[in-house]
Amino acid sequence: MKTQYLYFYPVFEGSQVQTQKNIVVLGTGGTIAGVAASGSDHTAYVAAQLGLDQLVSAVPQLAAWGDRLQLEQVAQLDSKDMDHATWQTLARRCAAWLAQPQVGAIVITHGTDTLEETAWFLQSVLAPTKPVILTCAMRPATALSPDGPQNLLDAMSVAADPRASLQAPGAVLAVCAGRIHAAEHVSKVHPYRLDAFSSGEHGDLGWVQDGRPRWAAAAMAPAQAHPHAQQALSRPVSQWPWVDVMHSHAGVDARRVTALARAGLHGLVIAGTGNGTVHSALQTSLQQVQGLTVRLSSRCALGQIVGEPATWVPAPRGLNPYKARISLMLDLMA
Ligand code: SIN
């Protein structure tokens, strides 16, 4: 007998009515703005070369937006080099645009490598009431078949959908390869393929199909800004706490802990093995240092720490080590 599988998704079609408000596109660089010597080069290219106006003009459909599309080049970098100063500038520019009544949403073009970190930082400090969507590309703009123009158009369709802020209130979203992800859950899981992002066990929030968002799940609970969000927007980044990530692994050399603590480290996220276990050498060293705030997360790509570890407080919300670093940094900004 043939088994039949039934899959049920509570799907909400995106609205056919698009926002009449302006959409602001902020450029930060990345492969989406990358240039290679030949159309067949997918890896030998230089990221962050094209301006936002060039990215937008590669998408003829965006011409229909006319003056309702506003562009601002906030940064121009390869996102492996993302830094706190750029985050602060970006967050401030987002806050300034979002405060304007005629602005309905923001789309940010960004490199893929640290997109999940920027998305979580922005959500933590802004918890925006209007959609803020990050998009990117895995192939440079000069590729024979670049993915950036479609990703930008898809991100625009999510930004223009009045349903976006109902489905994910206060959340920052990422749109890549036709999939809509929440900042909290998304991570880059592949170094090359076009569909490089996953929301793991949480699944996608939806998809963009034929130019329209299709929301796959019930609305998320409203996201709240971190209690120290204002400090992150106003305090000079040189005064932000120093928080690092350290992986526990076979043969780990625990001298790193003492060296970092002596150098003035304030907080450390341990990317533990499995269910947040930590190499005994590292554990001993961590217990000996004074004044270091430690949070525990897992190296595992899926799931989160189960139960209550006897050692250190687990990172909130099962965040991956890199997002947990951001949350601990904000915690320590009191
Ligand atoms: C970057 O993250 O800026 C370069 C890599 C990419 O965008 O895919």
mmCIF file of C-alpha atoms and ligand atoms in Angstrom:
data_model
loop_
_atom_site.group_PDB
_atom_site.id
_atom_site.type_symbol
_atom_site.label_atom_id
_atom_site.label_comp_id
_atom_site.label_asym_id
_atom_site.label_seq_id
_atom_site.Cartn_x
_atom_site.Cartn_y
_atom_site.Cartn_z
ATOM 1 C CA MET A 1 0.000 0.000 0.000
ATOM 2 C CA LYS A 2 1.293 3.423 -0.893
ATOM 3 C CA THR A 3 1.766 5.741 2.103
ATOM 4 C CA GLN A 4 0.479 9.227 1.604
ATOM 5 C CA TYR A 5 2.009 12.088 3.516
ATOM 6 C CA LEU A 6 0.006 15.202 4.148
ATOM 7 C CA TYR A 7 1.866 18.388 4.952
ATOM 8 C CA PHE A 8 -0.148 21.230 6.394
ATOM 9 C CA TYR A 9 1.224 24.733 6.539
ATOM 10 C CA PRO A 10 -0.925 27.550 7.905
ATOM 11 C CA VAL A 11 0.017 29.815 5.024
ATOM 12 C CA PHE A 12 -0.953 33.476 4.790
ATOM 13 C CA GLU A 13 -0.720 35.107 1.429
ATOM 14 C CA GLY A 14 1.047 38.451 1.437
ATOM 15 C CA SER A 15 -1.170 41.400 0.799
ATOM 16 C CA GLN A 16 -1.733 42.474 -2.804
ATOM 17 C CA VAL A 17 -1.900 46.005 -1.513
ATOM 18 C CA GLN A 18 1.640 47.278 -1.100
ATOM 19 C CA THR A 19 2.532 50.021 1.289
ATOM 20 C CA GLN A 20 2.132 53.502 -0.169
ATOM 21 C CA LYS A 21 4.960 54.711 2.030
ATOM 22 C CA ASN A 22 8.581 55.110 1.044
ATOM 23 C CA ILE A 23 11.086 52.323 1.352
ATOM 24 C CA VAL A 24 14.648 53.221 2.269
ATOM 25 C CA VAL A 25 17.481 51.026 1.005
ATOM 26 C CA LEU A 26 20.691 51.257 3.015
ATOM 27 C CA GLY A 27 23.879 49.889 1.447
ATOM 28 C CA THR A 28 26.684 48.339 3.467
ATOM 29 C CA GLY A 29 28.673 46.410 0.815
ATOM 30 C CA GLY A 30 29.065 42.622 0.571
ATOM 31 C CA THR A 31 29.134 40.252 -2.382
ATOM 32 C CA ILE A 32 25.868 41.715 -3.617
ATOM 33 C CA ALA A 33 28.022 44.740 -4.499
ATOM 34 C CA GLY A 34 31.018 42.602 -5.499
ATOM 35 C CA VAL A 35 32.927 42.675 -8.792
ATOM 36 C CA ALA A 36 34.951 39.900 -10.471
ATOM 37 C CA ALA A 37 37.181 39.977 -13.553
ATOM 38 C CA SER A 38 34.970 37.520 -15.403
ATOM 39 C CA GLY A 39 31.329 36.450 -15.363
ATOM 40 C CA SER A 40 32.297 32.908 -14.425
ATOM 41 C CA ASP A 41 34.194 33.934 -11.268
ATOM 42 C CA HIS A 42 32.058 33.138 -8.225
ATOM 43 C CA THR A 43 34.757 33.185 -5.570
ATOM 44 C CA ALA A 44 37.612 35.300 -6.988
ATOM 45 C CA TYR A 45 35.997 38.705 -6.688
ATOM 46 C CA VAL A 46 36.232 41.816 -4.558
ATOM 47 C CA ALA A 47 33.210 42.487 -2.354
ATOM 48 C CA ALA A 48 31.730 45.945 -1.759
ATOM 49 C CA GLN A 49 32.636 47.676 -5.044
ATOM 50 C CA LEU A 50 29.332 48.862 -6.518
ATOM 51 C CA GLY A 51 27.245 51.681 -5.150
ATOM 52 C CA LEU A 52 23.647 51.240 -4.107
ATOM 53 C CA ASP A 53 22.403 53.119 -7.201
ATOM 54 C CA GLN A 54 24.096 50.479 -9.398
ATOM 55 C CA LEU A 55 22.488 47.635 -7.413
ATOM 56 C CA VAL A 56 19.076 49.234 -7.732
ATOM 57 C CA SER A 57 19.444 49.941 -11.445
ATOM 58 C CA ALA A 58 20.091 46.209 -12.014
ATOM 59 C CA VAL A 59 16.465 45.607 -10.974
ATOM 60 C CA PRO A 60 14.230 47.291 -13.600
ATOM 61 C CA GLN A 61 11.085 46.586 -11.544
ATOM 62 C CA LEU A 62 12.300 49.021 -8.882
ATOM 63 C CA ALA A 63 12.009 51.962 -11.314
ATOM 64 C CA ALA A 64 8.246 51.902 -10.651
ATOM 65 C CA TRP A 65 8.952 53.063 -7.100
ATOM 66 C CA GLY A 66 10.247 56.403 -8.371
ATOM 67 C CA ASP A 67 10.807 58.872 -5.538
ATOM 68 C CA ARG A 68 9.319 56.462 -3.020
ATOM 69 C CA LEU A 69 12.610 54.571 -3.086
ATOM 70 C CA GLN A 70 15.281 56.369 -1.071
ATOM 71 C CA LEU A 71 18.894 55.229 -1.074
ATOM 72 C CA GLU A 72 21.686 55.774 1.409
ATOM 73 C CA GLN A 73 25.154 54.223 1.293
ATOM 74 C CA VAL A 74 25.934 53.770 4.987
ATOM 75 C CA ALA A 75 29.111 51.698 4.568
ATOM 76 C CA GLN A 76 31.032 49.852 1.871
ATOM 77 C CA LEU A 77 32.737 46.788 3.309
ATOM 78 C CA ASP A 78 33.211 43.065 3.100
ATOM 79 C CA SER A 79 31.083 41.919 6.020
ATOM 80 C CA LYS A 80 33.876 39.726 7.412
ATOM 81 C CA ASP A 81 35.276 43.116 8.473
ATOM 82 C CA MET A 82 32.061 44.330 10.140
ATOM 83 C CA ASP A 83 32.793 46.322 13.291
ATOM 84 C CA HIS A 84 30.943 47.922 16.168
ATOM 85 C CA ALA A 85 31.344 51.458 14.801
ATOM 86 C CA THR A 86 29.578 50.478 11.548
ATOM 87 C CA TRP A 87 26.854 48.722 13.549
ATOM 88 C CA GLN A 88 26.283 51.827 15.615
ATOM 89 C CA THR A 89 26.137 54.081 12.527
ATOM 90 C CA LEU A 90 23.774 51.661 10.793
ATOM 91 C CA ALA A 91 21.486 51.410 13.825
ATOM 92 C CA ARG A 92 21.404 55.199 14.183
ATOM 93 C CA ARG A 93 20.577 55.656 10.477
ATOM 94 C CA CYS A 94 17.831 53.023 10.743
ATOM 95 C CA ALA A 95 16.384 54.787 13.805
ATOM 96 C CA ALA A 96 16.468 58.170 12.025
ATOM 97 C CA TRP A 97 14.725 56.853 8.889
ATOM 98 C CA LEU A 98 12.174 54.795 10.833
ATOM 99 C CA ALA A 99 11.177 57.885 12.809
ATOM 100 C CA GLN A 100 10.056 59.608 9.587
ATOM 101 C CA PRO A 101 6.298 59.107 9.102
ATOM 102 C CA GLN A 102 6.555 58.757 5.304
ATOM 103 C CA VAL A 103 9.014 55.845 5.630
ATOM 104 C CA GLY A 104 7.288 52.446 5.668
ATOM 105 C CA ALA A 105 10.251 50.061 5.805
ATOM 106 C CA ILE A 106 14.009 49.654 5.434
ATOM 107 C CA VAL A 107 15.937 47.194 3.270
ATOM 108 C CA ILE A 108 19.647 46.752 4.002
ATOM 109 C CA THR A 109 22.069 45.251 1.492
ATOM 110 C CA HIS A 110 24.770 43.358 3.400
ATOM 111 C CA GLY A 111 27.447 40.693 3.013
ATOM 112 C CA THR A 112 26.383 37.169 3.855
ATOM 113 C CA ASP A 113 29.273 36.348 6.206
ATOM 114 C CA THR A 114 28.110 38.282 9.267
ATOM 115 C CA LEU A 115 24.546 39.048 8.188
ATOM 116 C CA GLU A 116 23.061 37.067 11.077
ATOM 117 C CA GLU A 117 25.086 39.080 13.602
ATOM 118 C CA THR A 118 24.090 42.459 12.157
ATOM 119 C CA ALA A 119 20.461 41.327 12.003
ATOM 120 C CA TRP A 120 20.501 40.300 15.687
ATOM 121 C CA PHE A 121 22.297 43.488 16.743
ATOM 122 C CA LEU A 122 19.758 45.675 14.925
ATOM 123 C CA GLN A 123 16.835 43.765 16.368
ATOM 124 C CA SER A 124 18.302 43.997 19.876
ATOM 125 C CA VAL A 125 18.794 47.741 19.743
ATOM 126 C CA LEU A 126 15.828 48.788 17.584
ATOM 127 C CA ALA A 127 13.012 46.200 17.900
ATOM 128 C CA PRO A 128 11.539 48.146 14.977
ATOM 129 C CA THR A 129 7.804 48.618 14.576
ATOM 130 C CA LYS A 130 8.259 48.899 10.786
ATOM 131 C CA PRO A 131 9.897 46.157 8.699
ATOM 132 C CA VAL A 132 13.702 46.103 8.582
ATOM 133 C CA ILE A 133 14.916 43.487 6.092
ATOM 134 C CA LEU A 134 18.498 42.459 5.352
ATOM 135 C CA THR A 135 19.351 40.982 1.993
ATOM 136 C CA CYS A 136 22.543 39.805 0.320
ATOM 137 C CA ALA A 137 23.993 37.671 -2.458
ATOM 138 C CA MET A 138 26.284 34.692 -2.770
ATOM 139 C CA ARG A 139 27.489 35.627 -6.255
ATOM 140 C CA PRO A 140 29.075 38.936 -7.216
ATOM 141 C CA ALA A 141 27.069 41.410 -9.281
ATOM 142 C CA THR A 142 29.247 40.601 -12.330
ATOM 143 C CA ALA A 143 28.337 36.882 -12.367
ATOM 144 C CA LEU A 144 26.672 35.479 -15.460
ATOM 145 C CA SER A 145 23.647 34.800 -13.304
ATOM 146 C CA PRO A 146 23.862 36.935 -10.152
ATOM 147 C CA ASP A 147 21.451 36.261 -7.283
ATOM 148 C CA GLY A 148 21.620 39.790 -5.835
ATOM 149 C CA PRO A 149 19.000 41.485 -8.060
ATOM 150 C CA GLN A 150 16.345 38.834 -7.309
ATOM 151 C CA ASN A 151 17.171 38.884 -3.591
ATOM 152 C CA LEU A 152 16.855 42.680 -3.534
ATOM 153 C CA LEU A 153 13.507 42.538 -5.337
ATOM 154 C CA ASP A 154 12.279 39.819 -2.954
ATOM 155 C CA ALA A 155 13.376 41.853 0.067
ATOM 156 C CA MET A 156 11.486 44.858 -1.352
ATOM 157 C CA SER A 157 8.332 42.768 -1.708
ATOM 158 C CA VAL A 158 8.571 41.702 1.960
ATOM 159 C CA ALA A 159 9.274 45.295 3.023
ATOM 160 C CA ALA A 160 6.228 46.499 1.077
ATOM 161 C CA ASP A 161 3.900 43.845 2.496
ATOM 162 C CA PRO A 162 1.762 45.272 5.344
ATOM 163 C CA ARG A 163 1.644 41.725 6.737
ATOM 164 C CA ALA A 164 5.414 41.753 7.495
ATOM 165 C CA SER A 165 5.159 43.662 10.763
ATOM 166 C CA LEU A 166 2.124 41.606 11.837
ATOM 167 C CA GLN A 167 3.921 38.316 11.260
ATOM 168 C CA ALA A 168 7.136 39.341 13.013
ATOM 169 C CA PRO A 169 6.468 42.421 15.189
ATOM 170 C CA GLY A 170 9.668 44.062 16.407
ATOM 171 C CA ALA A 171 11.795 41.543 14.538
ATOM 172 C CA VAL A 172 14.464 42.179 11.946
ATOM 173 C CA LEU A 173 14.206 39.814 8.979
ATOM 174 C CA ALA A 174 16.565 38.401 6.366
ATOM 175 C CA VAL A 175 15.503 37.511 2.833
ATOM 176 C CA CYS A 176 17.763 35.316 0.733
ATOM 177 C CA ALA A 177 17.088 32.773 -2.027
ATOM 178 C CA GLY A 178 13.347 33.336 -1.757
ATOM 179 C CA ARG A 179 13.246 32.455 1.944
ATOM 180 C CA ILE A 180 12.223 34.770 4.790
ATOM 181 C CA HIS A 181 14.134 34.269 8.059
ATOM 182 C CA ALA A 182 13.934 35.823 11.527
ATOM 183 C CA ALA A 183 17.137 37.455 12.860
ATOM 184 C CA GLU A 184 16.962 35.321 15.983
ATOM 185 C CA HIS A 185 17.040 32.027 14.100
ATOM 186 C CA VAL A 186 18.921 32.631 10.890
ATOM 187 C CA SER A 187 22.485 31.549 10.292
ATOM 188 C CA LYS A 188 24.707 31.085 7.308
ATOM 189 C CA VAL A 189 25.129 27.343 6.816
ATOM 190 C CA HIS A 190 26.901 27.029 3.473
ATOM 191 C CA PRO A 191 29.988 28.790 2.122
ATOM 192 C CA TYR A 192 29.035 28.622 -1.568
ATOM 193 C CA ARG A 193 25.523 27.642 -2.543
ATOM 194 C CA LEU A 194 22.939 30.316 -3.350
ATOM 195 C CA ASP A 195 20.544 29.077 -0.675
ATOM 196 C CA ALA A 196 23.144 29.598 2.055
ATOM 197 C CA PHE A 197 20.924 30.440 5.044
ATOM 198 C CA SER A 198 18.829 28.337 7.360
ATOM 199 C CA SER A 199 16.588 28.998 10.334
ATOM 200 C CA GLY A 200 17.284 25.484 11.577
ATOM 201 C CA GLU A 201 14.595 23.765 13.613
ATOM 202 C CA HIS A 202 12.511 26.958 13.718
ATOM 203 C CA GLY A 203 11.969 26.904 9.976
ATOM 204 C CA ASP A 204 11.462 29.790 7.597
ATOM 205 C CA LEU A 205 8.937 32.516 8.366
ATOM 206 C CA GLY A 206 7.852 32.277 4.757
ATOM 207 C CA TRP A 207 8.893 32.534 1.162
ATOM 208 C CA VAL A 208 8.690 35.001 -1.671
ATOM 209 C CA GLN A 209 6.888 33.392 -4.575
ATOM 210 C CA ASP A 210 6.361 35.135 -7.880
ATOM 211 C CA GLY A 211 6.948 38.486 -6.230
ATOM 212 C CA ARG A 212 4.618 37.940 -3.269
ATOM 213 C CA PRO A 213 5.484 36.930 0.282
ATOM 214 C CA ARG A 214 3.798 33.789 1.553
ATOM 215 C CA TRP A 215 3.936 33.616 5.345
ATOM 216 C CA ALA A 216 4.381 30.072 6.586
ATOM 217 C CA ALA A 217 3.688 30.265 10.251
ATOM 218 C CA ALA A 218 1.584 31.913 12.910
ATOM 219 C CA ALA A 219 2.737 35.389 13.939
ATOM 220 C CA MET A 220 5.818 35.536 16.171
ATOM 221 C CA ALA A 221 5.566 36.980 19.671
ATOM 222 C CA PRO A 222 6.538 40.676 19.644
ATOM 223 C CA ALA A 223 10.297 41.164 19.999
ATOM 224 C CA GLN A 224 11.518 43.610 22.634
ATOM 225 C CA ALA A 225 14.565 45.826 22.464
ATOM 226 C CA HIS A 226 17.371 45.007 24.895
ATOM 227 C CA PRO A 227 17.104 47.132 28.070
ATOM 228 C CA HIS A 228 20.504 48.700 27.253
ATOM 229 C CA ALA A 229 19.675 49.453 23.602
ATOM 230 C CA GLN A 230 20.004 53.183 24.180
ATOM 231 C CA GLN A 231 23.565 52.775 25.475
ATOM 232 C CA ALA A 232 24.516 50.892 22.299
ATOM 233 C CA LEU A 233 23.207 53.788 20.224
ATOM 234 C CA SER A 234 24.855 56.543 22.218
ATOM 235 C CA ARG A 235 27.983 55.243 23.956
ATOM 236 C CA PRO A 236 31.258 55.538 21.979
ATOM 237 C CA VAL A 237 32.150 52.064 20.709
ATOM 238 C CA SER A 238 35.594 52.349 22.310
ATOM 239 C CA GLN A 239 33.724 52.134 25.627
ATOM 240 C CA TRP A 240 31.678 49.058 24.726
ATOM 241 C CA PRO A 241 32.523 46.018 26.842
ATOM 242 C CA TRP A 242 34.988 43.581 25.311
ATOM 243 C CA VAL A 243 33.228 40.262 24.808
ATOM 244 C CA ASP A 244 34.710 37.339 22.909
ATOM 245 C CA VAL A 245 33.751 33.834 21.785
ATOM 246 C CA MET A 246 35.890 30.828 22.695
ATOM 247 C CA HIS A 247 35.282 27.337 21.364
ATOM 248 C CA SER A 248 35.813 24.283 23.507
ATOM 249 C CA HIS A 249 37.505 21.551 21.464
ATOM 250 C CA ALA A 250 39.845 18.596 21.721
ATOM 251 C CA GLY A 251 43.301 19.673 22.860
ATOM 252 C CA VAL A 252 42.128 23.177 23.810
ATOM 253 C CA ASP A 253 44.854 25.340 25.344
ATOM 254 C CA ALA A 254 43.366 27.020 28.404
ATOM 255 C CA ARG A 255 46.160 29.607 28.598
ATOM 256 C CA ARG A 256 43.994 31.683 26.266
ATOM 257 C CA VAL A 257 41.539 32.302 29.112
ATOM 258 C CA THR A 258 44.162 33.742 31.463
ATOM 259 C CA ALA A 259 45.780 35.766 28.676
ATOM 260 C CA LEU A 260 42.460 37.329 27.669
ATOM 261 C CA ALA A 261 41.394 37.976 31.269
ATOM 262 C CA ARG A 262 44.727 39.697 31.961
ATOM 263 C CA ALA A 263 44.271 41.788 28.820
ATOM 264 C CA GLY A 264 40.983 43.117 30.217
ATOM 265 C CA LEU A 265 38.277 40.898 28.701
ATOM 266 C CA HIS A 266 34.866 41.594 30.257
ATOM 267 C CA GLY A 267 32.744 38.750 28.962
ATOM 268 C CA LEU A 268 33.201 35.420 27.252
ATOM 269 C CA VAL A 269 30.760 33.200 25.393
ATOM 270 C CA ILE A 270 31.889 29.600 25.426
ATOM 271 C CA ALA A 271 30.827 27.634 22.359
ATOM 272 C CA GLY A 272 30.641 24.347 24.197
ATOM 273 C CA THR A 273 30.643 20.865 22.761
ATOM 274 C CA GLY A 274 27.301 19.092 22.413
ATOM 275 C CA ASN A 275 24.875 20.086 25.156
ATOM 276 C CA GLY A 276 27.156 22.908 26.336
ATOM 277 C CA THR A 277 29.915 20.763 27.797
ATOM 278 C CA VAL A 278 33.320 22.383 28.319
ATOM 279 C CA HIS A 279 36.800 20.793 28.235
ATOM 280 C CA SER A 280 38.013 20.262 31.817
ATOM 281 C CA ALA A 281 41.196 22.294 31.142
ATOM 282 C CA LEU A 282 39.113 25.263 30.031
ATOM 283 C CA GLN A 283 36.685 24.770 32.884
ATOM 284 C CA THR A 284 39.449 24.901 35.507
ATOM 285 C CA SER A 285 40.909 28.034 33.986
ATOM 286 C CA LEU A 286 37.533 29.754 33.736
ATOM 287 C CA GLN A 287 36.807 29.004 37.385
ATOM 288 C CA GLN A 288 40.085 30.596 38.423
ATOM 289 C CA VAL A 289 39.708 33.971 36.690
ATOM 290 C CA GLN A 290 37.948 36.776 38.529
ATOM 291 C CA GLY A 291 35.553 39.339 37.117
ATOM 292 C CA LEU A 292 34.816 37.607 33.824
ATOM 293 C CA THR A 293 31.148 37.081 32.895
ATOM 294 C CA VAL A 294 30.701 33.759 31.127
ATOM 295 C CA ARG A 295 27.752 32.531 29.063
ATOM 296 C CA LEU A 296 27.386 29.067 27.651
ATOM 297 C CA SER A 297 26.215 28.140 24.167
ATOM 298 C CA SER A 298 26.655 25.150 21.919
ATOM 299 C CA ARG A 299 28.817 24.513 18.874
ATOM 300 C CA CYS A 300 25.996 22.393 17.460
ATOM 301 C CA ALA A 301 24.371 23.929 14.405
ATOM 302 C CA LEU A 302 20.879 22.865 15.434
ATOM 303 C CA GLY A 303 18.931 22.848 18.688
ATOM 304 C CA GLN A 304 19.864 24.503 21.954
ATOM 305 C CA ILE A 305 21.201 23.526 25.371
ATOM 306 C CA VAL A 306 18.703 21.298 27.167
ATOM 307 C CA GLY A 307 18.381 21.312 30.961
ATOM 308 C CA GLU A 308 20.286 23.508 33.367
ATOM 309 C CA PRO A 309 24.051 23.305 33.062
ATOM 310 C CA ALA A 310 25.801 23.081 36.428
ATOM 311 C CA THR A 311 28.547 25.439 35.275
ATOM 312 C CA TRP A 312 27.555 28.714 33.603
ATOM 313 C CA VAL A 313 24.363 30.484 32.638
ATOM 314 C CA PRO A 314 23.301 29.466 29.134
ATOM 315 C CA ALA A 315 22.975 32.117 26.436
ATOM 316 C CA PRO A 316 19.402 33.449 26.180
ATOM 317 C CA ARG A 317 16.922 32.013 23.682
ATOM 318 C CA GLY A 318 19.315 29.301 22.503
ATOM 319 C CA LEU A 319 21.246 31.923 20.535
ATOM 320 C CA ASN A 320 24.252 30.740 18.583
ATOM 321 C CA PRO A 321 27.656 31.799 20.038
ATOM 322 C CA TYR A 322 28.029 34.836 17.756
ATOM 323 C CA LYS A 323 24.608 36.278 18.554
ATOM 324 C CA ALA A 324 25.067 35.348 22.233
ATOM 325 C CA ARG A 325 28.220 37.490 22.152
ATOM 326 C CA ILE A 326 26.123 40.490 21.085
ATOM 327 C CA SER A 327 23.540 39.894 23.809
ATOM 328 C CA LEU A 328 26.237 39.549 26.491
ATOM 329 C CA MET A 329 27.913 42.727 25.271
ATOM 330 C CA LEU A 330 24.593 44.556 25.621
ATOM 331 C CA ASP A 331 24.033 42.995 29.078
ATOM 332 C CA LEU A 332 27.399 44.369 30.188
ATOM 333 C CA MET A 333 26.597 47.891 28.930
ATOM 334 C CA ALA A 334 24.730 48.722 32.132
HETATM 335 C C1 SIN B 1 30.662 39.528 2.694
HETATM 336 O O1 SIN B 1 30.149 38.928 3.638
HETATM 337 O O2 SIN B 1 30.696 40.770 2.621
HETATM 338 C C2 SIN B 1 31.312 38.763 1.587
HETATM 339 C C3 SIN B 1 30.677 37.458 1.356
HETATM 340 C C4 SIN B 1 29.257 37.544 0.893
HETATM 341 O O3 SIN B 1 28.598 38.583 0.903
HETATM 342 O O4 SIN B 1 28.762 36.471 0.470
#
